[in-house]
Short mmCIF file of C-alpha atoms in Angstrom, two decimals:
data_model
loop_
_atom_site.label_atom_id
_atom_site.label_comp_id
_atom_site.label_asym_id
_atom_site.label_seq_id
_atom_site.Cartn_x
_atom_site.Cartn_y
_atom_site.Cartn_z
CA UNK J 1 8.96 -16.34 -2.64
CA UNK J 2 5.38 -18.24 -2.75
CA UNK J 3 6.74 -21.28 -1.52
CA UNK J 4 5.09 -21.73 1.81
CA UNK J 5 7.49 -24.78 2.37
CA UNK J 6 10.80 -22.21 2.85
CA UNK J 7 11.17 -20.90 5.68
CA UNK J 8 10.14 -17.24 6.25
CA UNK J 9 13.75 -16.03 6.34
CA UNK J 10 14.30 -17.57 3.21
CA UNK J 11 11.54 -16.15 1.30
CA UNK J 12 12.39 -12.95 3.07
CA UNK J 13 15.57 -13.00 1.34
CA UNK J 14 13.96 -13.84 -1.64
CA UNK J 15 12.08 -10.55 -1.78
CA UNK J 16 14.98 -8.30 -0.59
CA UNK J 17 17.21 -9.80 -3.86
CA UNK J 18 13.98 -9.10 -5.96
CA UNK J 19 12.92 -6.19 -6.03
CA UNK J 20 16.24 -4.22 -7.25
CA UNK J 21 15.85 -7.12 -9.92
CA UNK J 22 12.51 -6.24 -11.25
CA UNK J 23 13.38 -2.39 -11.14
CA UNK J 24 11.44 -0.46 -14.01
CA UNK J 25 13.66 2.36 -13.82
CA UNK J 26 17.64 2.53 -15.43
CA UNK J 27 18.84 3.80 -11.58
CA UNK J 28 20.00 0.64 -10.87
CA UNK J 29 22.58 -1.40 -13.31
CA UNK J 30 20.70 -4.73 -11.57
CA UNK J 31 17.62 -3.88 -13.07
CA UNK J 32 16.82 -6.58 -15.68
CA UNK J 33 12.80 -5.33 -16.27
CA UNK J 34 12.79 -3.87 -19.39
CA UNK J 35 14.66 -6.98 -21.27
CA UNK J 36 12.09 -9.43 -19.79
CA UNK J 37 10.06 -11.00 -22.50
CA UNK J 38 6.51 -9.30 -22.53
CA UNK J 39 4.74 -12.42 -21.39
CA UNK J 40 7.21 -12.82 -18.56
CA UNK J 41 6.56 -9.38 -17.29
CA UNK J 42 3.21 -9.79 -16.86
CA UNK J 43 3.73 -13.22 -15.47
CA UNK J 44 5.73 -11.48 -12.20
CA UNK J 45 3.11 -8.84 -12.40
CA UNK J 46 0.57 -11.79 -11.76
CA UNK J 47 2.96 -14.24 -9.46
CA UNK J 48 3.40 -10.74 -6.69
CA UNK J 49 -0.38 -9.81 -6.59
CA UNK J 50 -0.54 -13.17 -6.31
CA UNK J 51 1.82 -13.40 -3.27
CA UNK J 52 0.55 -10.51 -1.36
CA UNK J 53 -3.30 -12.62 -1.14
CA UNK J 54 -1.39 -15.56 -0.22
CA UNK J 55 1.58 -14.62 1.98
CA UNK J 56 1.14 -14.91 5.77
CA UNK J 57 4.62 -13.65 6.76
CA UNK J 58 3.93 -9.73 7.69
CA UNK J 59 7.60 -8.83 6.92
CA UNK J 60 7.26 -11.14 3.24
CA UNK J 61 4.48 -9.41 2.45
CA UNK J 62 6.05 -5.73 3.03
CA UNK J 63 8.84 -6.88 0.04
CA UNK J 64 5.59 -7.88 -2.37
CA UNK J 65 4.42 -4.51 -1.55
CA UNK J 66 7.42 -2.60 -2.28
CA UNK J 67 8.10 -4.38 -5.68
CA UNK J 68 4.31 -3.80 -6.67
CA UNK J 69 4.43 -0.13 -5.78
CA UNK J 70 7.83 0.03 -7.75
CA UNK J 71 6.42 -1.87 -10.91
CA UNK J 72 2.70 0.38 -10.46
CA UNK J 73 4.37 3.44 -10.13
CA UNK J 74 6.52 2.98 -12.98
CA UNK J 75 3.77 1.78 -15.03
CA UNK J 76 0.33 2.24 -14.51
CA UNK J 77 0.18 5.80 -16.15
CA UNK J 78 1.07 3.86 -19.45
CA UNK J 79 -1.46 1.42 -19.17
CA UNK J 80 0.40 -1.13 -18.69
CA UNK J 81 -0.74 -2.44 -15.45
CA UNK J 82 -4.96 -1.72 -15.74
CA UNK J 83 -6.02 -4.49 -13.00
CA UNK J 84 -3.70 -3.20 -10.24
CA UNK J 85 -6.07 -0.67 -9.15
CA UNK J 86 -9.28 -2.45 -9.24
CA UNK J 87 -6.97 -5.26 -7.61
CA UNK J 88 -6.15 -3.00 -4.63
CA UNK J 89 -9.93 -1.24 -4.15
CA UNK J 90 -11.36 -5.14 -3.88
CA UNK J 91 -8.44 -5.65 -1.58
CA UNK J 92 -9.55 -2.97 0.88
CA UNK J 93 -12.90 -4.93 1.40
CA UNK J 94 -11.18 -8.19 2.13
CA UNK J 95 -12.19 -10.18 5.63
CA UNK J 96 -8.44 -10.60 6.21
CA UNK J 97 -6.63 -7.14 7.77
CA UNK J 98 -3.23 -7.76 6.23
CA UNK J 99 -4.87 -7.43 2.42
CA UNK J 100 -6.63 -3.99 4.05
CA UNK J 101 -3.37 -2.59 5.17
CA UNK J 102 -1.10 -3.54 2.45
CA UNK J 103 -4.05 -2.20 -0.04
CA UNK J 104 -3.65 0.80 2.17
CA UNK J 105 -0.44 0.99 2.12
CA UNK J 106 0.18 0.16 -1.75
CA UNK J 107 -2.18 3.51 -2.56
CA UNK J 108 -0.48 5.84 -0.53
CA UNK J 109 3.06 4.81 -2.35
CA UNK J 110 1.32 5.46 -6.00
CA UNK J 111 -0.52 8.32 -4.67
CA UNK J 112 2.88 10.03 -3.98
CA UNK J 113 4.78 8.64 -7.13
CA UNK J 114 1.56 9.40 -9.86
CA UNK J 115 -0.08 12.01 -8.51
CA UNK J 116 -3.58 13.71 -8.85
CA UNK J 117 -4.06 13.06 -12.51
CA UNK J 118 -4.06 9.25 -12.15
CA UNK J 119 -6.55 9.37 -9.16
CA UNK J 120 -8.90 12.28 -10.48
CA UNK J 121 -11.00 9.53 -12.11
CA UNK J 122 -11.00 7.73 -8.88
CA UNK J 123 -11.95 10.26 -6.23
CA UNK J 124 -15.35 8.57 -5.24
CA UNK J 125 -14.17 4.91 -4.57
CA UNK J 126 -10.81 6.30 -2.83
CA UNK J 127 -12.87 8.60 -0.66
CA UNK J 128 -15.14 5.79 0.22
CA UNK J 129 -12.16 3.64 0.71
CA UNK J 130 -10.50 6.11 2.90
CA UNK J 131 -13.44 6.56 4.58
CA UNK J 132 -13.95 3.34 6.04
CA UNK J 133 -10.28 2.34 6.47
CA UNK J 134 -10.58 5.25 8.96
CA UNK J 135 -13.31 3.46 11.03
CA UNK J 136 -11.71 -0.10 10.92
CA UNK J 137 -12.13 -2.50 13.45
CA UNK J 138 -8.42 -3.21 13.57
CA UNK J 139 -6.51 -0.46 14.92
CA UNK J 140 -3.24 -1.21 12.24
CA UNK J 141 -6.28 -1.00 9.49
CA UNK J 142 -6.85 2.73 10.80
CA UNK J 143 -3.53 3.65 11.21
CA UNK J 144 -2.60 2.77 7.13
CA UNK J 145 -6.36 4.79 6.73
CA UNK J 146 -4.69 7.42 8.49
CA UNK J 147 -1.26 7.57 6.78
CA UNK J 148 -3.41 7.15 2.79
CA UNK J 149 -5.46 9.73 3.88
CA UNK J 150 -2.55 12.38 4.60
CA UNK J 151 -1.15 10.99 1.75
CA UNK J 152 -4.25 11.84 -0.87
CA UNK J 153 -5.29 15.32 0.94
CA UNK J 154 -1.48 16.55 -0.07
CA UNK J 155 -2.90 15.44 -3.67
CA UNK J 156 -6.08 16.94 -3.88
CA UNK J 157 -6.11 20.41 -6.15
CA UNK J 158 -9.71 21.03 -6.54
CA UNK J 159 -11.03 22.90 -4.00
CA UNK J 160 -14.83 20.42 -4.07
CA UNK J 161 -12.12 17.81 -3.85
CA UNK J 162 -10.42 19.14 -0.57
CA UNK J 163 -13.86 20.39 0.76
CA UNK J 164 -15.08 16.34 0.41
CA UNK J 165 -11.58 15.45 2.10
CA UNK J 166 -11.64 17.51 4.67
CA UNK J 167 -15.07 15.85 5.90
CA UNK J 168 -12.69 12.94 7.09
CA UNK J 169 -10.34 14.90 9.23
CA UNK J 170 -12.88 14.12 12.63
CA UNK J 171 -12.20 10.79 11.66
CA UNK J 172 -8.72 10.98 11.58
CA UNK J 173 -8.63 13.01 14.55
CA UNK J 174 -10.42 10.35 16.12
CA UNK J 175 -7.76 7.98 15.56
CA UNK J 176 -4.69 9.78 16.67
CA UNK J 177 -6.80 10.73 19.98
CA UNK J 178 -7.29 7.02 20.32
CA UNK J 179 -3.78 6.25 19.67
CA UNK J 180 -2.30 8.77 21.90
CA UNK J 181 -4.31 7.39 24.60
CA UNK J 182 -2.91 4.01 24.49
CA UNK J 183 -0.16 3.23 27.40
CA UNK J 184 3.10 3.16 25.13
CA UNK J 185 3.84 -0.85 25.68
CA UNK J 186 0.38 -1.56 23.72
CA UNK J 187 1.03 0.75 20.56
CA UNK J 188 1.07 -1.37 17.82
CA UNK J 189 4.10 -1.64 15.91
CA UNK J 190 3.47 0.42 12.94
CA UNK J 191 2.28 3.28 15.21
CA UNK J 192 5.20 2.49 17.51
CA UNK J 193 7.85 3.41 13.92
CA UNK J 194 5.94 6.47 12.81
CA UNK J 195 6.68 7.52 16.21
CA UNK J 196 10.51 6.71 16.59
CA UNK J 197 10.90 8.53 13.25
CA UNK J 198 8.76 11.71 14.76
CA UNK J 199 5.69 10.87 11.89
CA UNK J 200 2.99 12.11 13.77
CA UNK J 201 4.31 12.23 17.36
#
């Protein structure tokens, strides 16, 4: 998939055929995870981190982010995936949008698969994350903030928690005002899907 050199279709392809490959889980008979060699499983879990820095292709880098929120969710609670946290938080302060939104967009996939537990000890840096992803200068950056907030505040159990959360809701307010505003031929395309499949509108 990291070959630059094939075309975009091709590596496209090569993503689709992946990721039922790499499946941690049993549910699918393809799956050949679990009888990788231990250094060759954390070789992919290097080569798709990897890939979704160094992939330009926006629809390429949507199949990295499904197979990393498939291999996370399956095993970050066991500790056997420690850097892809850290890996996402530093992502969220990267120059380039696309490693904002697919950090974004990574999050709110684990936050729904692990749940509050594995975030509890990360409530200050997500917040802060959140936070700013919500004030983004690129409008697609606000609308993932938008979407991994929702997704955390359906998390959140303690009520000092959902008192800290609920500061951002202006925020988010802010950017669905600003969204609904736009004339419908210059919503951006991720806004433009959440609406054909009655998300938010």
């Amino acid at each position: 998939m990291q070959n630059q050199a094939h075309h975009k279709d091709v590596r496209l392809m090569a993503g689709t055929l992946l990721r039922p490959l790499i499946a941690v889980t049993d549910a699918d008979s393809r799956a050949v995870w679990a009888r990788l060699r231990p250094e060759t499983q954390t070789t992919m879990k290097v080569e798709v981190l990897k890939g979704l820095q160094e992939e330009k292709c926006r629809q390429v880098i949507a199949k990295y982010s499904d197979s990393v929120s498939d291999i996370g969710a399956a095993l970050y609670d066991s500790g056997q995936w420690p850097e892809l946290l850290p890996f996402l938080f530093q992502c969220t302060k990267s120059t380039d949008p696309m490693h904002r939104i697919f950090s974004l967009e990574i999050m709110s996939e684990l936050a729904s698969h692990l749940g509050a537990n594995t975030f509890h000890r990360f409530f200050t840096p997500v917040s802060e994350i959140l936070r700013t992803s919500l004030t983004d200068a690129d409008i697609n950056v606000r609308i993932e903030g938008l979407l991994a907030t929702s997704a955390f505040l359906q998390l959140m159990e303690q009520p000092e928690e959902t008192q800290q959360f609920q500061q951002l809701l202006p925020a988010m307010l802010e950017v669905c005002i600003l969204l609904a505003l736009l004339p419908t031929q210059y919503w951006p395309t991720r806004w433009r899907q959440l609406c054909q499949n009655n998300v938010f509108c």
